[in-house]
PDB file of C-alpha atoms in Angstrom:
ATOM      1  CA  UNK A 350     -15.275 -21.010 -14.863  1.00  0.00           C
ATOM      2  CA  UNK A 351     -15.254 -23.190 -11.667  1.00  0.00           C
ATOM      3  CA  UNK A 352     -11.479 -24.106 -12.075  1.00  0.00           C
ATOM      4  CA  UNK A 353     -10.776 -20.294 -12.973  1.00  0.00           C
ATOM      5  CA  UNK A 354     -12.376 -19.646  -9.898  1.00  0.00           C
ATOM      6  CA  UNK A 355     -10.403 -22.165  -7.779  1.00  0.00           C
ATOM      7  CA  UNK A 356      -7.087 -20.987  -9.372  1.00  0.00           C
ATOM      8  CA  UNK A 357      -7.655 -17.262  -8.369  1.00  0.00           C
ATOM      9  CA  UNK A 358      -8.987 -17.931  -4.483  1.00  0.00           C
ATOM     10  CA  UNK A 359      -5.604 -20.413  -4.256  1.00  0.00           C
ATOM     11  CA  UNK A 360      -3.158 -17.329  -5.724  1.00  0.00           C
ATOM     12  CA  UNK A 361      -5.245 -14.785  -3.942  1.00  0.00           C
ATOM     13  CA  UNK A 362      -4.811 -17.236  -0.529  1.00  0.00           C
ATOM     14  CA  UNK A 363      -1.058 -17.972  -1.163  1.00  0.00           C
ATOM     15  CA  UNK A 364      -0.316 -14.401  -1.712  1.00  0.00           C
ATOM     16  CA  UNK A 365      -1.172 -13.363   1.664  1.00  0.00           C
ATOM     17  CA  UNK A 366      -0.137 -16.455   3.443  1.00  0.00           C
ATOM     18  CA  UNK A 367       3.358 -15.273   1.749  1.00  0.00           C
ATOM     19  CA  UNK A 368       2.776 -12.055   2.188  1.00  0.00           C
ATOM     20  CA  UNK A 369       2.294 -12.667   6.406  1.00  0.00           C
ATOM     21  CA  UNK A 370       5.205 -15.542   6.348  1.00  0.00           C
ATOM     22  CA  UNK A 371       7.353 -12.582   4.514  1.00  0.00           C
ATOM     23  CA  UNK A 372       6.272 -10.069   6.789  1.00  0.00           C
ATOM     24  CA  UNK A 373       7.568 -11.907   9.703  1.00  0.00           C
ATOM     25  CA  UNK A 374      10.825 -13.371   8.200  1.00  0.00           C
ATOM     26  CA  UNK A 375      11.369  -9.687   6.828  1.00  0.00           C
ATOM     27  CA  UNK A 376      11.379  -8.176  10.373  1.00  0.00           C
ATOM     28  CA  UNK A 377      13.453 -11.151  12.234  1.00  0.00           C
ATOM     29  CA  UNK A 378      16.638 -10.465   9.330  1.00  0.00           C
ATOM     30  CA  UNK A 379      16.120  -6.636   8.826  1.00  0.00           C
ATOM     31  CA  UNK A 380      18.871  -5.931  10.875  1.00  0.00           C
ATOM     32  CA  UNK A 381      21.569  -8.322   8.701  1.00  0.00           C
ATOM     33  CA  UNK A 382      19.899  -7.831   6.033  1.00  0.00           C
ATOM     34  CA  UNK A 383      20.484  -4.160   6.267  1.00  0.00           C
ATOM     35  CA  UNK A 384      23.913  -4.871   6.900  1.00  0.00           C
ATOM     36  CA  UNK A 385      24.324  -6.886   4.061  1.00  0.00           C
ATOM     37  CA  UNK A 386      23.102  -4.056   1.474  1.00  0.00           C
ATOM     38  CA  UNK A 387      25.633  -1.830   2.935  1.00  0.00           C
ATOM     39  CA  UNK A 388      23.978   0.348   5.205  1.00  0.00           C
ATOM     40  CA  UNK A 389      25.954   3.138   6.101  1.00  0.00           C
ATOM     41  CA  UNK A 390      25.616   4.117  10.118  1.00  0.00           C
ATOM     42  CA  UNK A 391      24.047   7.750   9.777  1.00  0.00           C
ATOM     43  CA  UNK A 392      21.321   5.953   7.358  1.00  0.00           C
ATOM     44  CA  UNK A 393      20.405   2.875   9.646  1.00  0.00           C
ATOM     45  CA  UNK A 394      17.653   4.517  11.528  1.00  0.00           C
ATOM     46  CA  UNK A 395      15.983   5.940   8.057  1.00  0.00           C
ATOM     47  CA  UNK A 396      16.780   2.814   6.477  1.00  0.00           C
ATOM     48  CA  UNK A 397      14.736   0.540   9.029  1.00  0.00           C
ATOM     49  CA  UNK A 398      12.447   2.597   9.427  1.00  0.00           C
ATOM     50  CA  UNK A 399      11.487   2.025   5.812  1.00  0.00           C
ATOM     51  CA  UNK A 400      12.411  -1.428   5.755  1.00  0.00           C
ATOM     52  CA  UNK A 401       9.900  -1.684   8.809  1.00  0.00           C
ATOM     53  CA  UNK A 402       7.174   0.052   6.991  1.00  0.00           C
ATOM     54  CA  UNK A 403       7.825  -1.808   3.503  1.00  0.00           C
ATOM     55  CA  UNK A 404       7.531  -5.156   5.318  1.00  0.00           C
ATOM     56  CA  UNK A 405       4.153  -4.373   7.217  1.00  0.00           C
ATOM     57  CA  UNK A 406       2.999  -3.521   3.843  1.00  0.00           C
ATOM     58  CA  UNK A 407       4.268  -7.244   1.935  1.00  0.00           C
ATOM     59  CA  UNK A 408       1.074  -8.693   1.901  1.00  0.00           C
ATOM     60  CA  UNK A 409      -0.422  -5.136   0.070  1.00  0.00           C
ATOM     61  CA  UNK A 410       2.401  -5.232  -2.487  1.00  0.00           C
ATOM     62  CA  UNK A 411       1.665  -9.075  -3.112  1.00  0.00           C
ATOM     63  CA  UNK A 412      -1.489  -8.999  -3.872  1.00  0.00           C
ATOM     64  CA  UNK A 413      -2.138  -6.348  -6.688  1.00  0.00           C
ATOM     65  CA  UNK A 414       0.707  -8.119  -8.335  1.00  0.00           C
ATOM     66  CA  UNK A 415      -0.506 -11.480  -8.187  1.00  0.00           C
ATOM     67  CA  UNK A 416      -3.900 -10.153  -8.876  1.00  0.00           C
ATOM     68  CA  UNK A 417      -2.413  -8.150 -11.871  1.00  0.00           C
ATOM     69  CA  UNK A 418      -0.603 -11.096 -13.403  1.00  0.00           C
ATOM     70  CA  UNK A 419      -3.997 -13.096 -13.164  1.00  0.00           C
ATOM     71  CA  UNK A 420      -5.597 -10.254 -15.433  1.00  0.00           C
ATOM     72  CA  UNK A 421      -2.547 -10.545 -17.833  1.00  0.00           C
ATOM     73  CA  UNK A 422      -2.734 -14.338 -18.010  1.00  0.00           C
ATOM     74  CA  UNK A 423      -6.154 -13.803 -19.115  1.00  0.00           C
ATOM     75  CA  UNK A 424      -4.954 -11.696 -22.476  1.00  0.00           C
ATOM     76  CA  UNK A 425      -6.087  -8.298 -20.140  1.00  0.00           C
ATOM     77  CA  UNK A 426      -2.451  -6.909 -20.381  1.00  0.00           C
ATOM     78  CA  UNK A 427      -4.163  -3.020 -20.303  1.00  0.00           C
ATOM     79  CA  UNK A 428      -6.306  -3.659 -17.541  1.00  0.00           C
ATOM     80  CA  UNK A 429      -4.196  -5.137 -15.329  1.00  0.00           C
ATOM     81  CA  UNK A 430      -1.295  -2.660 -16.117  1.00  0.00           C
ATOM     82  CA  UNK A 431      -3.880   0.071 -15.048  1.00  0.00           C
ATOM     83  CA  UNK A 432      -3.985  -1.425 -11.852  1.00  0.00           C
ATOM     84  CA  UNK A 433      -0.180  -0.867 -11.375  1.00  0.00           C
ATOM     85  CA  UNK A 434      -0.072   2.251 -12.588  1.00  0.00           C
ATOM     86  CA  UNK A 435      -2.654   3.770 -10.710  1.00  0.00           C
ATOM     87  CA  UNK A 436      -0.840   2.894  -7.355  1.00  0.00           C
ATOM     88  CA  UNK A 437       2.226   4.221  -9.012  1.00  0.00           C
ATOM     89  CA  UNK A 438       0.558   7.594  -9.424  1.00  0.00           C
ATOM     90  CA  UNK A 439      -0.934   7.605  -5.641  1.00  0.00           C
ATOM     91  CA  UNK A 440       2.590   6.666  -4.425  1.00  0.00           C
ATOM     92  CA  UNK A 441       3.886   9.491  -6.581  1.00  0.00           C
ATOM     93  CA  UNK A 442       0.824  11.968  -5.516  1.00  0.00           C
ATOM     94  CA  UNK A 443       1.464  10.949  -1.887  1.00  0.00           C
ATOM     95  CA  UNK A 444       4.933  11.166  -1.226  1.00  0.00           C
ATOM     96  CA  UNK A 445       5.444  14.773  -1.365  1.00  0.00           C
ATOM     97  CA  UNK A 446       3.099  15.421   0.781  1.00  0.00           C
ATOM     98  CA  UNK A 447       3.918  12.659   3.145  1.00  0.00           C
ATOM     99  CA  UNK A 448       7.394  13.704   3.573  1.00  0.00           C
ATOM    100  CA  UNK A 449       7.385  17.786   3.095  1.00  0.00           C
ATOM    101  CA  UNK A 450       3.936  18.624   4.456  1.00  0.00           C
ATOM    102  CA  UNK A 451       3.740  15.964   6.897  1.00  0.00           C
ATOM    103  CA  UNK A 452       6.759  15.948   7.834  1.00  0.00           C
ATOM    104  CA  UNK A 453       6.743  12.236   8.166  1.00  0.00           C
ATOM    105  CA  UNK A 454      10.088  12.021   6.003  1.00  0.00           C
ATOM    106  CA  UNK A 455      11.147   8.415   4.965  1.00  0.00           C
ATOM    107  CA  UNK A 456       8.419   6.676   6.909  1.00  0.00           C
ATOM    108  CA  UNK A 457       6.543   8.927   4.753  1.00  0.00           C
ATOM    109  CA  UNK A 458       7.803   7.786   1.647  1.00  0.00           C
ATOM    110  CA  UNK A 459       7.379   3.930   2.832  1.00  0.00           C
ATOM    111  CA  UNK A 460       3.541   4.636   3.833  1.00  0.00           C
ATOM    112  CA  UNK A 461       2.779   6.391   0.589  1.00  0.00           C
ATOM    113  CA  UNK A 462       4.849   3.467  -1.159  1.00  0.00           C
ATOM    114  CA  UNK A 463       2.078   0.864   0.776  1.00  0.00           C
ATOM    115  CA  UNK A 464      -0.792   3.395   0.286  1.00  0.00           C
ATOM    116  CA  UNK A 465      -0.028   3.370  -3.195  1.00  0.00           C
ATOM    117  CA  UNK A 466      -0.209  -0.433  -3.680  1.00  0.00           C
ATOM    118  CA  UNK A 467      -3.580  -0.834  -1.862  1.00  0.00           C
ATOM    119  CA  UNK A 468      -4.890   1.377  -4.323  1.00  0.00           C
ATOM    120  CA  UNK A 469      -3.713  -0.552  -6.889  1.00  0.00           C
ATOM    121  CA  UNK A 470      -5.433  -3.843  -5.495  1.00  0.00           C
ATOM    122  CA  UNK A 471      -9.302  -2.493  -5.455  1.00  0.00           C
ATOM    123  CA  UNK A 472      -8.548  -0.728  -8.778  1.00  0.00           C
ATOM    124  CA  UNK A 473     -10.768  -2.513 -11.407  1.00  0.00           C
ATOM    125  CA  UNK A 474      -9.257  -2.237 -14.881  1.00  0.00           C
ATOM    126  CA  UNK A 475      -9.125   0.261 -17.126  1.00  0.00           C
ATOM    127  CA  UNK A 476     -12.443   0.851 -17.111  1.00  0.00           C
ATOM    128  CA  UNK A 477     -14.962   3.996 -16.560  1.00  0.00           C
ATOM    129  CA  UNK A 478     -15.130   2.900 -12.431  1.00  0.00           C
ATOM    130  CA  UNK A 479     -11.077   2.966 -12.326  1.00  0.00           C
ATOM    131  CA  UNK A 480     -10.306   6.164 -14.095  1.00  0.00           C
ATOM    132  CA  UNK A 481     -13.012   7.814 -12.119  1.00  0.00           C
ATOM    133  CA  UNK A 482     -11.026   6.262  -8.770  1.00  0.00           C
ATOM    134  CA  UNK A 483      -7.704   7.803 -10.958  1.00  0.00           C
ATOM    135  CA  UNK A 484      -9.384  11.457 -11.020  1.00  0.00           C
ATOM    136  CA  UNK A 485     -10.800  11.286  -7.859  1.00  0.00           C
ATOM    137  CA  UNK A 486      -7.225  10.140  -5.861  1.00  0.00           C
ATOM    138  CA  UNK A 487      -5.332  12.116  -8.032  1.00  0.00           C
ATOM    139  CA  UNK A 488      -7.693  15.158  -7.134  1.00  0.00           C
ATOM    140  CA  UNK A 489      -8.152  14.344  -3.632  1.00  0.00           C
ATOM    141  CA  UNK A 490      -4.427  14.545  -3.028  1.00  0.00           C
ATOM    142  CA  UNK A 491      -3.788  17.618  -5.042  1.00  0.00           C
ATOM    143  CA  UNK A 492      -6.986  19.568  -3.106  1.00  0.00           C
ATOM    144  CA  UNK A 493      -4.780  17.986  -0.070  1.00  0.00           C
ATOM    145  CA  UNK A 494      -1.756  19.273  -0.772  1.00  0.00           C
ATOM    146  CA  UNK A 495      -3.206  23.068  -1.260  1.00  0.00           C
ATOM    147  CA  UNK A 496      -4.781  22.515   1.921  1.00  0.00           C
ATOM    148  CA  UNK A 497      -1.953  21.785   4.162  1.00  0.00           C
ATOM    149  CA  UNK A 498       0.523  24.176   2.601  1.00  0.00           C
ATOM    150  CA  UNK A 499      -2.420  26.669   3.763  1.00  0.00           C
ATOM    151  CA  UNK A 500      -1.851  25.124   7.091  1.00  0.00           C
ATOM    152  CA  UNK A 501      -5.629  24.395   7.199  1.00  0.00           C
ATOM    153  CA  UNK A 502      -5.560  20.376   8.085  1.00  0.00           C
ATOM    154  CA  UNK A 503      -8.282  17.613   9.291  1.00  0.00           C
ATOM    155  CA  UNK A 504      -7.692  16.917  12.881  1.00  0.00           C
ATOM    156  CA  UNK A 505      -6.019  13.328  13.862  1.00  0.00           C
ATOM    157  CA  UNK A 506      -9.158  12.347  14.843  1.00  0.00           C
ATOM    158  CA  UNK A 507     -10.960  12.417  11.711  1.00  0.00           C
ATOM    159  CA  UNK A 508     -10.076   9.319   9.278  1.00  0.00           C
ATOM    160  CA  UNK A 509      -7.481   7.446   9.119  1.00  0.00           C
ATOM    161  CA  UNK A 510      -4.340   9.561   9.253  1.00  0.00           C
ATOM    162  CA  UNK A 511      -2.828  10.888  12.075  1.00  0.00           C
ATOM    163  CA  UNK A 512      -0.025  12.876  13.638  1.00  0.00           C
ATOM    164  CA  UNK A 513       2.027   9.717  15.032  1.00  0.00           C
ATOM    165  CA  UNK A 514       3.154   7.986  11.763  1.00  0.00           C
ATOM    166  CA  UNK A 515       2.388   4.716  13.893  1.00  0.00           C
ATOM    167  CA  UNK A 516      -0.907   4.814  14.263  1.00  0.00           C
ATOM    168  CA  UNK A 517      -1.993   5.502  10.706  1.00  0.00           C
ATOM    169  CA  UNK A 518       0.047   2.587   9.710  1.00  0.00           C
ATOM    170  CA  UNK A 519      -2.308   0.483  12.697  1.00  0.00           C
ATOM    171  CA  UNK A 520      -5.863   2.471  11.237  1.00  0.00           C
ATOM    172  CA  UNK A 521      -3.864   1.548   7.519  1.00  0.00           C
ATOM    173  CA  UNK A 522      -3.436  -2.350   8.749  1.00  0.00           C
ATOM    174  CA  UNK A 523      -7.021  -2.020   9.849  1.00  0.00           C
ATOM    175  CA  UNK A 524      -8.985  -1.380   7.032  1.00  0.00           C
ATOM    176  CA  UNK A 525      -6.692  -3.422   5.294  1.00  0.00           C
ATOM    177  CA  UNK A 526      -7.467  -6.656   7.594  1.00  0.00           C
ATOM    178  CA  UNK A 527     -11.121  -5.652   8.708  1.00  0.00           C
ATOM    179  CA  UNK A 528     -12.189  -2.914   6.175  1.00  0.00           C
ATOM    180  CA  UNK A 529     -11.706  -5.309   2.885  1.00  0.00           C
ATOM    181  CA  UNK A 530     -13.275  -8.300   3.851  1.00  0.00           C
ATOM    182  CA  UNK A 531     -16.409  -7.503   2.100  1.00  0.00           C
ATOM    183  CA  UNK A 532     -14.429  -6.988  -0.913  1.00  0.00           C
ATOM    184  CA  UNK A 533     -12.852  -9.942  -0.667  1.00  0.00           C
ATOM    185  CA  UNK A 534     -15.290 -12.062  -0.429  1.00  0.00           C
ATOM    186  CA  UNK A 535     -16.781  -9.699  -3.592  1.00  0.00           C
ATOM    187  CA  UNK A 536     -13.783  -9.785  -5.962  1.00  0.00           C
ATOM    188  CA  UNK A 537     -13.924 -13.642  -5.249  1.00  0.00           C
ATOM    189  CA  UNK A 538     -17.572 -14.286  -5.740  1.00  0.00           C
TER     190      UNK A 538
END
C-alpha cells in the first residue's frame, strides 16, 4: 500500500511539474508552432486565443489523465473511464453556452474544453457520488442555459464567471491552485 502510495504522489507530482514546464514552453513556441500547423491569417487571432487558453489549462488536462490511467492500471478500466467521460459531457454541456450565450466564441470553447477536464479530475469513479456530480453538472448547465436565453443572468460578481473571458480564466486558475489543495492533500491521503 505504501509503495502504491509513493507511485501515485510521484505521477500526481510529475504531472503538474509537466503540466507547468508545458505550460510555459507551450506559450514561448505558440506563435511557430501555429505557423507550423498551417494557420491561415484570418484564423491566427482565434487560433491563439485557444492555443493560449488550452495551454493555461495543461496541467488540468494532465492530471485526470494520469490520474485515470492509475485507476486503469489498477484493473478499474470503468471507473476511470467515467472520469473522462464526465468531463467530456461538461465540455459538451458547456460549450454552447460558452460560445452562443456568452458570447465568448472560441475562447469559449477552450474554457469549456479546461472546465471540462477539471471536472473530470475530482470525479470519483463510477460510483453513486460521481453520477450524482454527472446529474447535478449536467442539470446545472441545462437550468443555465434556459436561464440566459431568458436573458435573466448572475451578475459578474457572483462566482466565478464573469463578463471579461480573462478573469474567469484567473478565478478558474484560482480555485484550481488555491481552491484544491484540500483535495489534494485528500485524494493523496
Amino acid at each position: 500500500l505504501e509503495k502504491a502510495k509513493n507511485t501515485s504522489s510521484l505521477c500526481f507530482f510529475a504531472a503538474v511539474t509537466l503540466g507547468l514546464i508545458l505550460t510555459v514552453v507551450l506559450h514561448i513556441v505558440k506563435n511557430p508552432l501555429l505557423t507550423v500547423l498551417g494557420t491561415k491569417p484570418e484564423m491566427w487571432k482565434d487560433s491563439g486565443t485557444y492555443f493560449s487558453i488550452l495551454a493555461c489549462g495543461t496541467v488540468f488536462m494532465l492530471i485526470p489523465n494520469m490520474m485515470g490511467m492509475l485507476i486503469r492500471s489498477e484493473g478499474a478500466v470503468k471507473e476511470a473511464l467515467s472520469g473522462n467521460m464526465l468531463g467530456t459531457v461538461i465540455n459538451l454541456i458547456l460549450d454552447p453556452i460558452f460560445i452562443l450565450v456568452f458570447g465568448w466564441g472560441v475562447a469559449g470553447a477552450a474554457t469549456a474544453t479546461v472546465i471540462g477536464n477539471i471536472t473530470g479530475m475530482v470525479c470519483d469513479g463510477a460510483k453513486v457520488g460521481c453520477a450524482m456530480k454527472v446529474a447535478s453538472g449536467v442539470s446545472s448547465a441545462l437550468q443555465s442555459a434556459v436561464l440566459a436565453r431568458e436573458g435573466i443572468c448572475i451578475s459578474e460578481h457572483d462566482g466565478i464567471i464573469e463578463k471579461d473571458i480573462e478573469k474567469t480564466i484567473r478565478n478558474l486558475g484560482r480555485i484550481g491552485s488555491i481552491g484544491m489543495q484540500n483535495t489534494d492533500n485528500m485524494i493523496l491521503d
